[in-house]
Tab-separated table of C-alpha atoms in Angstrom:
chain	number	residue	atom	x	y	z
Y	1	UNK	CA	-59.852	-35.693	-9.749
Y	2	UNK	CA	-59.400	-32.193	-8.059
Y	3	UNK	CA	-61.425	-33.658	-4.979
Y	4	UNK	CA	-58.347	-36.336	-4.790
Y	5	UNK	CA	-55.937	-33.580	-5.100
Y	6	UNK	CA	-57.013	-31.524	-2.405
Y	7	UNK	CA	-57.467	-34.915	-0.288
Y	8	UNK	CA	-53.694	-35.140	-1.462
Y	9	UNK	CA	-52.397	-31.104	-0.215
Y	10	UNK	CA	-55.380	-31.667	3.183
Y	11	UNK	CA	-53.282	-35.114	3.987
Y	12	UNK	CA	-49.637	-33.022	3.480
Y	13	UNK	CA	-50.620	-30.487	5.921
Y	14	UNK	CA	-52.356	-32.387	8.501
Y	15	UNK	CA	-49.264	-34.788	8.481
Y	16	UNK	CA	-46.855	-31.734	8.818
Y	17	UNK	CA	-49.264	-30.836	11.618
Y	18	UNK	CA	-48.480	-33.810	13.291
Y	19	UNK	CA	-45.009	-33.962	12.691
Y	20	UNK	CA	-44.741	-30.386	13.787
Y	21	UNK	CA	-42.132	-27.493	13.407
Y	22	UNK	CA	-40.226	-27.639	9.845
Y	23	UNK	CA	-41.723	-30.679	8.998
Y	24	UNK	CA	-44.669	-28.839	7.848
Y	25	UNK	CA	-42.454	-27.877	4.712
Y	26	UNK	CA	-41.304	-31.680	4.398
Y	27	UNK	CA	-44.667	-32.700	3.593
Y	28	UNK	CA	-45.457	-29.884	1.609
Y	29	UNK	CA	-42.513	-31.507	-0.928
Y	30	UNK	CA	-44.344	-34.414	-0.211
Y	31	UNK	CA	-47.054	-33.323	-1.437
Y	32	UNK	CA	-45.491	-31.751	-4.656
Y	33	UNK	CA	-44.175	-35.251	-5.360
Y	34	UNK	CA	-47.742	-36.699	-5.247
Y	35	UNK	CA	-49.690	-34.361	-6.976
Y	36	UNK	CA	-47.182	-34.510	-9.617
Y	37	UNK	CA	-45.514	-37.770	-10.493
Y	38	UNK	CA	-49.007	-39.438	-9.419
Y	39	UNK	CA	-51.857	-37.245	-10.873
Y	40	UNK	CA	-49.663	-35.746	-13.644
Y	41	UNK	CA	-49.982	-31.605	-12.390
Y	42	UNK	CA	-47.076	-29.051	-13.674
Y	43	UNK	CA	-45.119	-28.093	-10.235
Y	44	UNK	CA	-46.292	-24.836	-9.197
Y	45	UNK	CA	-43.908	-21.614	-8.833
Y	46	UNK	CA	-41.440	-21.809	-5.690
Y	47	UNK	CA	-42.440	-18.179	-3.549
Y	48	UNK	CA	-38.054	-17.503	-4.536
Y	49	UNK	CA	-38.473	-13.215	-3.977
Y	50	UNK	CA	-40.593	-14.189	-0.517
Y	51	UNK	CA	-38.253	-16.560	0.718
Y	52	UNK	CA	-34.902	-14.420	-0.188
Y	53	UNK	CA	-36.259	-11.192	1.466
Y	54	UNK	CA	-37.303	-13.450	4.449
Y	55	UNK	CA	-33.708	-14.948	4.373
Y	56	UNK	CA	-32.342	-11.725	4.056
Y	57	UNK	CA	-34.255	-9.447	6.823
Y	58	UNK	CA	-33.983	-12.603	9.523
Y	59	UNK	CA	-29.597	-12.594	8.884
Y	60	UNK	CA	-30.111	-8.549	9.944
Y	61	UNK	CA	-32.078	-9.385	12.186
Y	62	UNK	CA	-29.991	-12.259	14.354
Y	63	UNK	CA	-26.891	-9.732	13.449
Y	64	UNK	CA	-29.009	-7.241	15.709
Y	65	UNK	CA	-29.608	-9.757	18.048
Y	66	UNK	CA	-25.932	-11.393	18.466
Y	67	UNK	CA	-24.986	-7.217	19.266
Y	68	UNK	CA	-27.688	-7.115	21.925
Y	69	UNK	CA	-30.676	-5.144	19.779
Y	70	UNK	CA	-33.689	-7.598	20.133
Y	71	UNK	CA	-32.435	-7.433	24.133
Y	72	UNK	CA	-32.549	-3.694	23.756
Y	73	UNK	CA	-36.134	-3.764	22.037
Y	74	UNK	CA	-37.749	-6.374	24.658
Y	75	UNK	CA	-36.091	-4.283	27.651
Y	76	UNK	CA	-38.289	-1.374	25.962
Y	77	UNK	CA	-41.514	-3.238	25.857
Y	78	UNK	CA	-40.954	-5.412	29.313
Y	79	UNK	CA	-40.775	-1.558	30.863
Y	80	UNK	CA	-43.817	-0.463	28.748
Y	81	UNK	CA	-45.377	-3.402	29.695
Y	82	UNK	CA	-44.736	-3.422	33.138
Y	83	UNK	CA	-45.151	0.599	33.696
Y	84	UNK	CA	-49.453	-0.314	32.893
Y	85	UNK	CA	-49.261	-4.000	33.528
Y	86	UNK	CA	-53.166	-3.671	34.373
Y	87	UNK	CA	-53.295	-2.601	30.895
Y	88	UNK	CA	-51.290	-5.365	29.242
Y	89	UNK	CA	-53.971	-7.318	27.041
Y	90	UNK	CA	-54.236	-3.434	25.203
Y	91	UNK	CA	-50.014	-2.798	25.109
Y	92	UNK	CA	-49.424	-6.257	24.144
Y	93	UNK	CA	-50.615	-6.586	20.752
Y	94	UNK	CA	-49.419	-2.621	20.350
Y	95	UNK	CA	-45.769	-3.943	21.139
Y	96	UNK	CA	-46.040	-6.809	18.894
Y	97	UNK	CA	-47.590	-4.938	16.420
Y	98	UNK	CA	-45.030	-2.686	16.132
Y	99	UNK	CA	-42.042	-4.966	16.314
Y	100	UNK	CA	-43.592	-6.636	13.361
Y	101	UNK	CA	-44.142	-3.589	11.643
Y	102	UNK	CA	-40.896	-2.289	12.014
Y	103	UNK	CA	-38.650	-5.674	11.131
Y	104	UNK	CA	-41.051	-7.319	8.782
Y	105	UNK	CA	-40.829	-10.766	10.681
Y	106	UNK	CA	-43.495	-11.838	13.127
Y	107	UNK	CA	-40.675	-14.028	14.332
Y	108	UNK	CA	-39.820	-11.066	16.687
Y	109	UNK	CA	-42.664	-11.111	19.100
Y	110	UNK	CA	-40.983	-14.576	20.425
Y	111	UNK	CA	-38.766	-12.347	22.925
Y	112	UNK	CA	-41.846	-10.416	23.762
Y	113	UNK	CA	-44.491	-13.346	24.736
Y	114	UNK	CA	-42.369	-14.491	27.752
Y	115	UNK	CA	-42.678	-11.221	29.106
Y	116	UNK	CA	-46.769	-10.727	28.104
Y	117	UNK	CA	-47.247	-13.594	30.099
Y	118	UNK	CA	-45.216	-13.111	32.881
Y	119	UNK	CA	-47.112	-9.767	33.218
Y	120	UNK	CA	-51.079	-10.958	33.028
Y	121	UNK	CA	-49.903	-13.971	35.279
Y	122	UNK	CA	-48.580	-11.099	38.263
Y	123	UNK	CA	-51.943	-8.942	37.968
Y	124	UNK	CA	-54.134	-12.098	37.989
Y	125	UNK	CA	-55.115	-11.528	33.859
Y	126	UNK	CA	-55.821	-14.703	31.751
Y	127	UNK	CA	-52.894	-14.958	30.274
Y	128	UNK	CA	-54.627	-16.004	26.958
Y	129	UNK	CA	-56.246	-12.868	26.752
Y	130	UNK	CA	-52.934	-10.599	26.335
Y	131	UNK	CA	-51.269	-13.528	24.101
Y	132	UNK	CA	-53.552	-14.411	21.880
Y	133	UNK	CA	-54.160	-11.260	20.358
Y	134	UNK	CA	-50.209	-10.577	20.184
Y	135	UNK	CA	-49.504	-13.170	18.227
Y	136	UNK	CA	-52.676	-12.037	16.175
Y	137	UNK	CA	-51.755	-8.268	14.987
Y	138	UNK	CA	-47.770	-10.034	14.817
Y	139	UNK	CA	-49.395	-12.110	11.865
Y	140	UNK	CA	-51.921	-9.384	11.002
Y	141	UNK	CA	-48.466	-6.479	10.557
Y	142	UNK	CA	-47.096	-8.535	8.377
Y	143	UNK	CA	-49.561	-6.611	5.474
Y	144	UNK	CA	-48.602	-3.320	6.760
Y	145	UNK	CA	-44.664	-3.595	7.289
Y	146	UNK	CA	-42.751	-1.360	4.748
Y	147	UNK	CA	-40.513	-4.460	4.394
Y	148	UNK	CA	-42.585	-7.360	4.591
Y	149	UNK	CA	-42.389	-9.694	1.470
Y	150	UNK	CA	-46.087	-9.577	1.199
Y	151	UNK	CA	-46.629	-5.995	1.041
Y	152	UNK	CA	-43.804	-5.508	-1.223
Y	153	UNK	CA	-45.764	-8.157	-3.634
Y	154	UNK	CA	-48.657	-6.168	-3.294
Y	155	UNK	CA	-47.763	-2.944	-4.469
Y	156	UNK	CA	-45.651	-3.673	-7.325
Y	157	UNK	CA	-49.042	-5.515	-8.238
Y	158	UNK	CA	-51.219	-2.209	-7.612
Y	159	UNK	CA	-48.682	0.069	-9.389
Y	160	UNK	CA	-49.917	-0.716	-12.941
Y	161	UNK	CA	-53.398	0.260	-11.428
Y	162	UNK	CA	-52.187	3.808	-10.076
Y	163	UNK	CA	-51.528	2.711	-6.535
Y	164	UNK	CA	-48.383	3.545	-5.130
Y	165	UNK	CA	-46.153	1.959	-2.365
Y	166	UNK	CA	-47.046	4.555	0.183
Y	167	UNK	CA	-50.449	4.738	-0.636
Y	168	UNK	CA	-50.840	1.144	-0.167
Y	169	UNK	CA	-48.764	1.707	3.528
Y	170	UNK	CA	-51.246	5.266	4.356
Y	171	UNK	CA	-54.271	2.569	3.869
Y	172	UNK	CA	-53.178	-0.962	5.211
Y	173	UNK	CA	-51.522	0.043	8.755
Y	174	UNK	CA	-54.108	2.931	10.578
Y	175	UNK	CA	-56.830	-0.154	9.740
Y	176	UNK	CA	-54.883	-2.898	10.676
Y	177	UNK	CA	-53.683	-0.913	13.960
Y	178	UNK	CA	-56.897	0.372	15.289
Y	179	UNK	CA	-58.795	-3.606	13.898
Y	180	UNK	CA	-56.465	-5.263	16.669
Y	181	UNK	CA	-56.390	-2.542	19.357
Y	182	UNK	CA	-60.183	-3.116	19.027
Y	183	UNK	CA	-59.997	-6.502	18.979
Y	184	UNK	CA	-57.934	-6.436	22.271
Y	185	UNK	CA	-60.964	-4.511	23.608
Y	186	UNK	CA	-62.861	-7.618	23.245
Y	187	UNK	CA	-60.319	-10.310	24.645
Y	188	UNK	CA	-60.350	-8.618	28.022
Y	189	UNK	CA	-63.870	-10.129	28.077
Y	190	UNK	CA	-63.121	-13.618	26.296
Y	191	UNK	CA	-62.403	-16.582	28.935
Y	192	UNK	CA	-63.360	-17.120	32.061
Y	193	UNK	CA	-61.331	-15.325	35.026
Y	194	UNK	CA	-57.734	-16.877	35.992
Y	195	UNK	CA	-58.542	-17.595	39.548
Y	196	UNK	CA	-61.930	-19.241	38.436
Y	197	UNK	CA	-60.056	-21.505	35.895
Y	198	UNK	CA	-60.171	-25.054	36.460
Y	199	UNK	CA	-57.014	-25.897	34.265
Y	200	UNK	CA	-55.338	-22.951	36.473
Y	201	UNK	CA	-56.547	-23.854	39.791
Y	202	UNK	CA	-55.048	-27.748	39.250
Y	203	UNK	CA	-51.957	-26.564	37.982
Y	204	UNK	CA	-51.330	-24.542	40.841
Y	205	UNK	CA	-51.756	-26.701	43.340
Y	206	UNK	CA	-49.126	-29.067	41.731
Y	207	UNK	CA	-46.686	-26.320	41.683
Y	208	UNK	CA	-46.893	-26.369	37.827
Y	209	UNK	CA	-47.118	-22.500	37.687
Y	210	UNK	CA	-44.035	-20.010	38.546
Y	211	UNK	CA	-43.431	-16.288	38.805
Y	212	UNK	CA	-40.126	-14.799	37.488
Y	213	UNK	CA	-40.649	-11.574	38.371
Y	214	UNK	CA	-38.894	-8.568	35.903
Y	215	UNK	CA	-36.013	-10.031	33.999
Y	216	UNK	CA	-32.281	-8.180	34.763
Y	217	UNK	CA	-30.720	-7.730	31.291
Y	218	UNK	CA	-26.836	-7.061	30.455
Y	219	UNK	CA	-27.662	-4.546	27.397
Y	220	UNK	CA	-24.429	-5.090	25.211
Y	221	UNK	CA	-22.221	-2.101	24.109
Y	222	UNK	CA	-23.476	-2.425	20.583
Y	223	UNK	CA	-27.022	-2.962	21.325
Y	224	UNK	CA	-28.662	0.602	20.588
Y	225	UNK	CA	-26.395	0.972	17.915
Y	226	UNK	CA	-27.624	-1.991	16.031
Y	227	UNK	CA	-31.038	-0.816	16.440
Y	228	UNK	CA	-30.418	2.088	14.659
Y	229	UNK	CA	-28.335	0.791	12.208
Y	230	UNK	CA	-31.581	-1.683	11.369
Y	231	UNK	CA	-33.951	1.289	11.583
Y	232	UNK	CA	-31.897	3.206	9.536
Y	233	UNK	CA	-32.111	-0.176	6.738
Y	234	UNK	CA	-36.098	0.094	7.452
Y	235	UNK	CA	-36.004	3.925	6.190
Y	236	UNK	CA	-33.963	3.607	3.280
Y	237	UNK	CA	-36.160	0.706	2.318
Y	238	UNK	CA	-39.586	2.955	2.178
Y	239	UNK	CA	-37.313	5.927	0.943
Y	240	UNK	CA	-36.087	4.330	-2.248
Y	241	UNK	CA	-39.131	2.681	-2.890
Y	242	UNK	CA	-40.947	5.908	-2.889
Y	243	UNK	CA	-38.157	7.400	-5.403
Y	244	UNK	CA	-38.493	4.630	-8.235
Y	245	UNK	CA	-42.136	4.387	-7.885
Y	246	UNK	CA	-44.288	5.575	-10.855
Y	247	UNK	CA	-45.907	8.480	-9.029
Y	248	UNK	CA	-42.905	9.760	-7.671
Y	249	UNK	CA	-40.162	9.089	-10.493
Y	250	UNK	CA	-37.206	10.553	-9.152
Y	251	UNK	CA	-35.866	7.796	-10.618
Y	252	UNK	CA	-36.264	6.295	-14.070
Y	253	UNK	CA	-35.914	2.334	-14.645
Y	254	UNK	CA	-33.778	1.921	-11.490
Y	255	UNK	CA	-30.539	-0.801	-12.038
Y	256	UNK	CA	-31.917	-1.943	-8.661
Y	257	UNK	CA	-35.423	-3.178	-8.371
Y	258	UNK	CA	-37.617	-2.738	-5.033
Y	259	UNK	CA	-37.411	-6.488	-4.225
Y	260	UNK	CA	-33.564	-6.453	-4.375
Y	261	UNK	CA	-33.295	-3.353	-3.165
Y	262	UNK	CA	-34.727	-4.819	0.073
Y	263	UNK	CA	-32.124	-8.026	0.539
Y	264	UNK	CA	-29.451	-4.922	-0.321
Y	265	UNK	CA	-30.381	-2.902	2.158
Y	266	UNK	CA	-30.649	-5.818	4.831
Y	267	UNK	CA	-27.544	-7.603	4.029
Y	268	UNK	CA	-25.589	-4.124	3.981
Y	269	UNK	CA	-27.158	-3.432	7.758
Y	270	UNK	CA	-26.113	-6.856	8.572
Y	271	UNK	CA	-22.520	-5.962	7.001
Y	272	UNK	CA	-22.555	-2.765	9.255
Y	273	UNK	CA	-23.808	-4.251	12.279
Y	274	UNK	CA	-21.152	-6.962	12.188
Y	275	UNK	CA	-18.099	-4.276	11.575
Y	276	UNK	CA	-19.629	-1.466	13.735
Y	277	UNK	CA	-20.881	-3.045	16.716
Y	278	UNK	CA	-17.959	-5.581	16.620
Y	279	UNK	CA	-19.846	-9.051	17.039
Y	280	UNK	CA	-18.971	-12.426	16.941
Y	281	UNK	CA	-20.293	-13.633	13.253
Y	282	UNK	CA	-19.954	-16.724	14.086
Y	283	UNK	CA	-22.695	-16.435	16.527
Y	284	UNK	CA	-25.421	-15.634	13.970
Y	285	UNK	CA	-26.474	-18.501	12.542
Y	286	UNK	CA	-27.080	-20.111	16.344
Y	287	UNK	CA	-28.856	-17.543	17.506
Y	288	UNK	CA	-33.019	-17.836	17.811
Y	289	UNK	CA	-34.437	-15.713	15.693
Y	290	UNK	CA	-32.108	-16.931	12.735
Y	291	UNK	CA	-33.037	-20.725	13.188
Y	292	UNK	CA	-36.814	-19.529	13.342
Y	293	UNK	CA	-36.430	-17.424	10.131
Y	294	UNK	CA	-34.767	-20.252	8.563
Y	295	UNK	CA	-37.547	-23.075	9.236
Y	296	UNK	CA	-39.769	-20.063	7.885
Y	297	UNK	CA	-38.214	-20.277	4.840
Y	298	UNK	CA	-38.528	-24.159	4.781
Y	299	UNK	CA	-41.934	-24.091	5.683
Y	300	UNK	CA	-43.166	-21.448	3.056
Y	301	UNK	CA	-40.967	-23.683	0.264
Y	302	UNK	CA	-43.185	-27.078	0.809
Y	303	UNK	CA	-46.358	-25.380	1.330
Y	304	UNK	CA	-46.378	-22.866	-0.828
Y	305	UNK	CA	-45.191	-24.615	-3.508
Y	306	UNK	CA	-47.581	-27.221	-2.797
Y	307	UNK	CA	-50.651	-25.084	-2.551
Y	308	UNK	CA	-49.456	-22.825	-5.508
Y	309	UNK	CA	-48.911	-26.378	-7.531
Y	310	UNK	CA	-52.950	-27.379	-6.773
Y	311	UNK	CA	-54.083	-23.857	-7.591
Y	312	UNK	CA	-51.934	-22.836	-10.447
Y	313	UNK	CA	-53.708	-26.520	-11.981
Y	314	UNK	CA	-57.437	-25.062	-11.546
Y	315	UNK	CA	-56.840	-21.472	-11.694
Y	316	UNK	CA	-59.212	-21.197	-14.650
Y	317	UNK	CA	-61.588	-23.237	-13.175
Y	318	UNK	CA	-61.614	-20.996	-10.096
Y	319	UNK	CA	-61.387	-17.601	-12.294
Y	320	UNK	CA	-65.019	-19.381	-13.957
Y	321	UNK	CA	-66.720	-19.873	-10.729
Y	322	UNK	CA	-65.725	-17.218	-8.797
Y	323	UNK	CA	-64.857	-14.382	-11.599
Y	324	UNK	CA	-69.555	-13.850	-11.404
Y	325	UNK	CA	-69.496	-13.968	-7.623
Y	326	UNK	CA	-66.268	-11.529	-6.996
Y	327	UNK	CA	-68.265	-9.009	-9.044
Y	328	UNK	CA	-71.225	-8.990	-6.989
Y	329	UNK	CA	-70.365	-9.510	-4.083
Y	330	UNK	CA	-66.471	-8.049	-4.068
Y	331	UNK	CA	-65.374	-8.407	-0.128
Y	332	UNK	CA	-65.595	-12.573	-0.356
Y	333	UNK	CA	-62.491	-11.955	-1.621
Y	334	UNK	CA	-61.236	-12.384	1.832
Y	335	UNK	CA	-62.874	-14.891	2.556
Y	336	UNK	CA	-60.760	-16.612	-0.797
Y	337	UNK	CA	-57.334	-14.952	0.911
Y	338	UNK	CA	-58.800	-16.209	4.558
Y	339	UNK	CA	-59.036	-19.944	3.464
Y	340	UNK	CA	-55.851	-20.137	1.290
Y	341	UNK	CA	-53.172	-18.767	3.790
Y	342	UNK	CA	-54.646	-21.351	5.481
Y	343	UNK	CA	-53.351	-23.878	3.171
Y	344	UNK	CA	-50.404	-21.860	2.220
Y	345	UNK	CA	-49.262	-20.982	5.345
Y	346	UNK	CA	-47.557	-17.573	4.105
Y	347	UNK	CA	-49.174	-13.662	3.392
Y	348	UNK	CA	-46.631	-13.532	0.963
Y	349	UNK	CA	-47.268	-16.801	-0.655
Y	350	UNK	CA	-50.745	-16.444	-0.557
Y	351	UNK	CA	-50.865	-12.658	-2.166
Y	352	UNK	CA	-48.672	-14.195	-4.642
Y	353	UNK	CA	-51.087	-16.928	-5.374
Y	354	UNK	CA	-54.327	-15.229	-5.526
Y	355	UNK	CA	-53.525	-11.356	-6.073
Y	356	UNK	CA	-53.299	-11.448	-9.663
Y	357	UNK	CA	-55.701	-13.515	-10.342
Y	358	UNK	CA	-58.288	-11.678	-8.699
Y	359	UNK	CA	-57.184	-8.481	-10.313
Y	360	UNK	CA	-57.742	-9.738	-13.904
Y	361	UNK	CA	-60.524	-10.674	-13.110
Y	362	UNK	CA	-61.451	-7.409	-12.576
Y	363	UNK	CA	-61.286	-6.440	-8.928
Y	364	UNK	CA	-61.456	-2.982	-8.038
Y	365	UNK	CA	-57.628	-1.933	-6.061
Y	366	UNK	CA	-59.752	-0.731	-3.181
Y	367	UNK	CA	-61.279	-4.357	-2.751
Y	368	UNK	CA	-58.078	-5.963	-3.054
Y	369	UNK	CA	-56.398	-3.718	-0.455
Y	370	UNK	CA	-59.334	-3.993	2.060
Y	371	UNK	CA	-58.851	-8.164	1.464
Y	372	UNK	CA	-54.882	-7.737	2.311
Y	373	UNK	CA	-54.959	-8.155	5.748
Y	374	UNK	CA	-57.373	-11.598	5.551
Y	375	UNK	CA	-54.348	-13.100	3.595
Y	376	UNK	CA	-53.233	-13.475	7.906
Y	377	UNK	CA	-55.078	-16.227	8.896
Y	378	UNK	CA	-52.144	-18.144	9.753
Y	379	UNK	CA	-54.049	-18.883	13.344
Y	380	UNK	CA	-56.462	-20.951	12.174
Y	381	UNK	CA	-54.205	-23.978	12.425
Y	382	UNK	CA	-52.315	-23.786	15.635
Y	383	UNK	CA	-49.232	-24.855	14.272
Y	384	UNK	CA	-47.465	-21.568	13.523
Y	385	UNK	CA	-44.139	-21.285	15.323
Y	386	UNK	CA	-44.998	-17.732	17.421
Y	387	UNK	CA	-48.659	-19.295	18.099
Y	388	UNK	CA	-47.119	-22.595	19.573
Y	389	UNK	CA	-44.546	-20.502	21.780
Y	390	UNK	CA	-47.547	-18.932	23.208
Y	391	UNK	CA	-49.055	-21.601	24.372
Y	392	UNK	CA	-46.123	-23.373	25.706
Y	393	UNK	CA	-44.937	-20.140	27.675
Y	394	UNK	CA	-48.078	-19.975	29.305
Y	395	UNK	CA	-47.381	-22.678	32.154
Y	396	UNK	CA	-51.067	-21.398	33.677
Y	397	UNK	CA	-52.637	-23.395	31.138
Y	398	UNK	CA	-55.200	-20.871	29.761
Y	399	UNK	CA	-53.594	-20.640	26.480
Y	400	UNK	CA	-53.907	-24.233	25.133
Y	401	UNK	CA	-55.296	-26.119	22.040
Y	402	UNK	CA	-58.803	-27.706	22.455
Y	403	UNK	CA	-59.475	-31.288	21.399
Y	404	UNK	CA	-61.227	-30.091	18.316
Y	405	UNK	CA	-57.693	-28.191	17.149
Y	406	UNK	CA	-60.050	-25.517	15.866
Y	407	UNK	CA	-61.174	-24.642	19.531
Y	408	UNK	CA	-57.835	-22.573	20.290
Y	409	UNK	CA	-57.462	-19.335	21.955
Y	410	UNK	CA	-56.596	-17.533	19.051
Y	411	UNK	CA	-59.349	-18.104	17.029
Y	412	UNK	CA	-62.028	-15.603	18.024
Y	413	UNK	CA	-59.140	-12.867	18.537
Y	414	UNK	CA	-57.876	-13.664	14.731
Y	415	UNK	CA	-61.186	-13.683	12.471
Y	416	UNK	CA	-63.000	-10.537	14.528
Y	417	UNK	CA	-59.337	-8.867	13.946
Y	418	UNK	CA	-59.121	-9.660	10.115
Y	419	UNK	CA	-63.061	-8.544	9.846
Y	420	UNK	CA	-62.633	-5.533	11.298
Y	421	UNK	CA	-59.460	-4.935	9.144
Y	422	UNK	CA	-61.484	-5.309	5.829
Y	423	UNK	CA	-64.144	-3.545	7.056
Y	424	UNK	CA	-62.106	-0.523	7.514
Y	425	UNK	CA	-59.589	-1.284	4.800
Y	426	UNK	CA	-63.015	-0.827	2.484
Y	427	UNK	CA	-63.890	2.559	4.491
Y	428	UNK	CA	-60.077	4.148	4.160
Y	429	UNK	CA	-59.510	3.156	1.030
Y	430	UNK	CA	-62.501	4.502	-0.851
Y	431	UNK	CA	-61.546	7.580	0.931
Y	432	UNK	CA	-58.013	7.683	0.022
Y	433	UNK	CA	-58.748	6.208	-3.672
């Protein structure tokens, strides 16, 4: 019966595929409704604390953006970008990266990838090179932001085995930094040349490919204000963290857990962006990023739930078979986090799934960490929202999906990036543990 299952959760995603953008979620309720009413399985657990700090850090963020902040950040990066646009396949991922890092979303490096391409297409780059490995390390952050659903999942479940918050950050973001920074050393070699591109060379000569030069950008009043404000949210976040962790223990059973603590802090910068910076509230909910977030949110809710509903049903089945095989050989436990964020289509949904699992079944912390960052394969199916922007704002036509699906610029970039993530997570962490 479990083959038929997984035919059932395959079908759901394949058919949200299709469908594409939210509807991904759609079928992933589909799915829930097959795999229960039909083959009899107890619903899984809806990802609630994932989806609430999602909800919560993407209404900051579009308050930031409505006063003029994202504008403010991409200004930044198009003049980083464009001060060492020879360089831009190395400074794009570093941007993205640290966008990611810094607002928990990988949502933000839409604003940037309209400017990544713009750049390679002026210096005569392959605009896939630069693009595919931003929207890599913007998936591959996601493990290493200090306000990131996933890594806030992760250390509450490493606390009870002596690792703290910010031991969990000292580990997870030097390795996932320097993994796609070396990965972007290899894309400057992966394709063939633009001006040797077939796919280029035909859309040229049909006048299918433009060049918009540097953008002009009215930065709003409130713009670096909001910024700060959000920053500000971002430190207080890691701050109070480290003050009710174990380790630390300034303070004793908190009234306000880490998980709230995070949708407080947000909501309150949203609250001060909206009175400080004086924006139109009603503006919010139409901007980009908050529509983006919001589909997010759908998305994780049908997959998640779906995947979490076939798992949860054969979790001891998988704790028999792979319980022997974790123990000798403990780093395919990425390759378990690879396959399932796959499926569930979320780092946070996917720790959730498999994280505690794999610890009682006796996984050392430092294997665990070191697996984090695999929980980012969200490339491997080129249906995630920032992937698809790349390819459509890249009218040269060197970022695009193969016939095969699977044959996609991004592939290559994303599994030598998560490799070489493990590979040092395991090297840092037995030093630091």
């Amino acid at each position: 019966m479990w083959v038929m299952e997984l035919a059932v959760v395959l079908a759901a995603i394949v058919l949200g595929t299709r469908l594409g953008g939210v509807a991904i979620g759609y079928t992933g309720g589909l799915g829930v409704l097959v795999l229960t009413l039909v083959f009899g399985l107890k619903p899984g657990h809806i990802p609630m604390d994932v989806i609430l700090i999602i909800m919560s850090v993407i209404a900051a963020i579009a308050a930031m953006q409505v006063a003029g902040g994202l504008d403010f950040m991409v200004h930044i990066a198009e003049r980083i970008l464009r001060r060492n646009p020879r360089h831009v396949t190395l400074l794009a991922p570093m941007v993205t990266y640290i966008m990611t890092l810094l607002a928990g979303t990988g949502h933000t490096a839409f604003s940037t990838l309209p400017v990544i391409a713009e750049v390679a297409k002026e210096q005569g780059i392959r605009p896939s090179r630069p693009l595919s490995i931003a929207v890599v390390a913007s998936q591959i952050a996601i493990t290493a932001s200090p306000i990131s659903a996933a890594v806030v999942f992760m250390s509450g479940a490493l606390e009870p085995l002596g690792v703290g918050y910010l031991t969990l950050l000292a580990i997870c973001i030097p390795t996932t930094f320097v993994a796609c920074m070396l990965t972007a050393l290899l894309c400057n070699h992966l394709g063939v040349e633009l001006a040797q591109d077939p796919v280029y060379q035909d859309r040229l000569a049909k006048g299918l490919v433009t060049l918009r030069g540097e953008t002009r950008m009215q930065i709003l009043p409130g713009a670096k204000k909001s910024v700060a404000i959000f920053l500000a949210a971002i430190v207080a976040v890691v701050l109070y963290a480290t003050l009710i962790s174990d380790k630390v223990g300034l303070i004793q059973n908190p009234v306000l857990p880490r998980n709230e603590a995070i949708m407080v802090f947000m909501l309150s910068a949203a609250t001060l962006i909206c009175l400080l910076c004086r924006i139109d509230t009603g503006k919010i909910t139409s901007t980009a990023t908050f529509k983006s977030g919001m589909s997010a949110c759908i998305c994780i809710l049908g997959v998640a739930w779906l995947g979490d509903t076939f798992i949860s049903a054969h979790i001891e089945d998988i704790k028999a078979v792979s319980g022997t095989i974790l123990q000798q050989s403990p780093w395919l436990l990425a390759v378990v986090f690879f396959f399932a964020s796959m499926l569930l289509y979320s780092q946070a949904a996917t720790a959730k799934a498999l994280v505690p699992s794999a610890l009682l079944l006796g996984v050392s912390p430092v294997t665990a960490i070191a697996s984090f960052a695999a929980v980012s394969a969200l490339f491997v199916l080129p249906t995630y929202p920032t992937l698809l922007a790349a390819v459509e704002m890249d009218d040269t036509g060197s970022t695009r999906i193969g016939r095969w699906v699977f044959n996609h610029p991004f592939m290559i970039p994303g599994v030598v990036a998560i490799s070489l993530s493990v590979a040092l997570g395991f090297l840092v962490g037995n030093w630091v543990l």
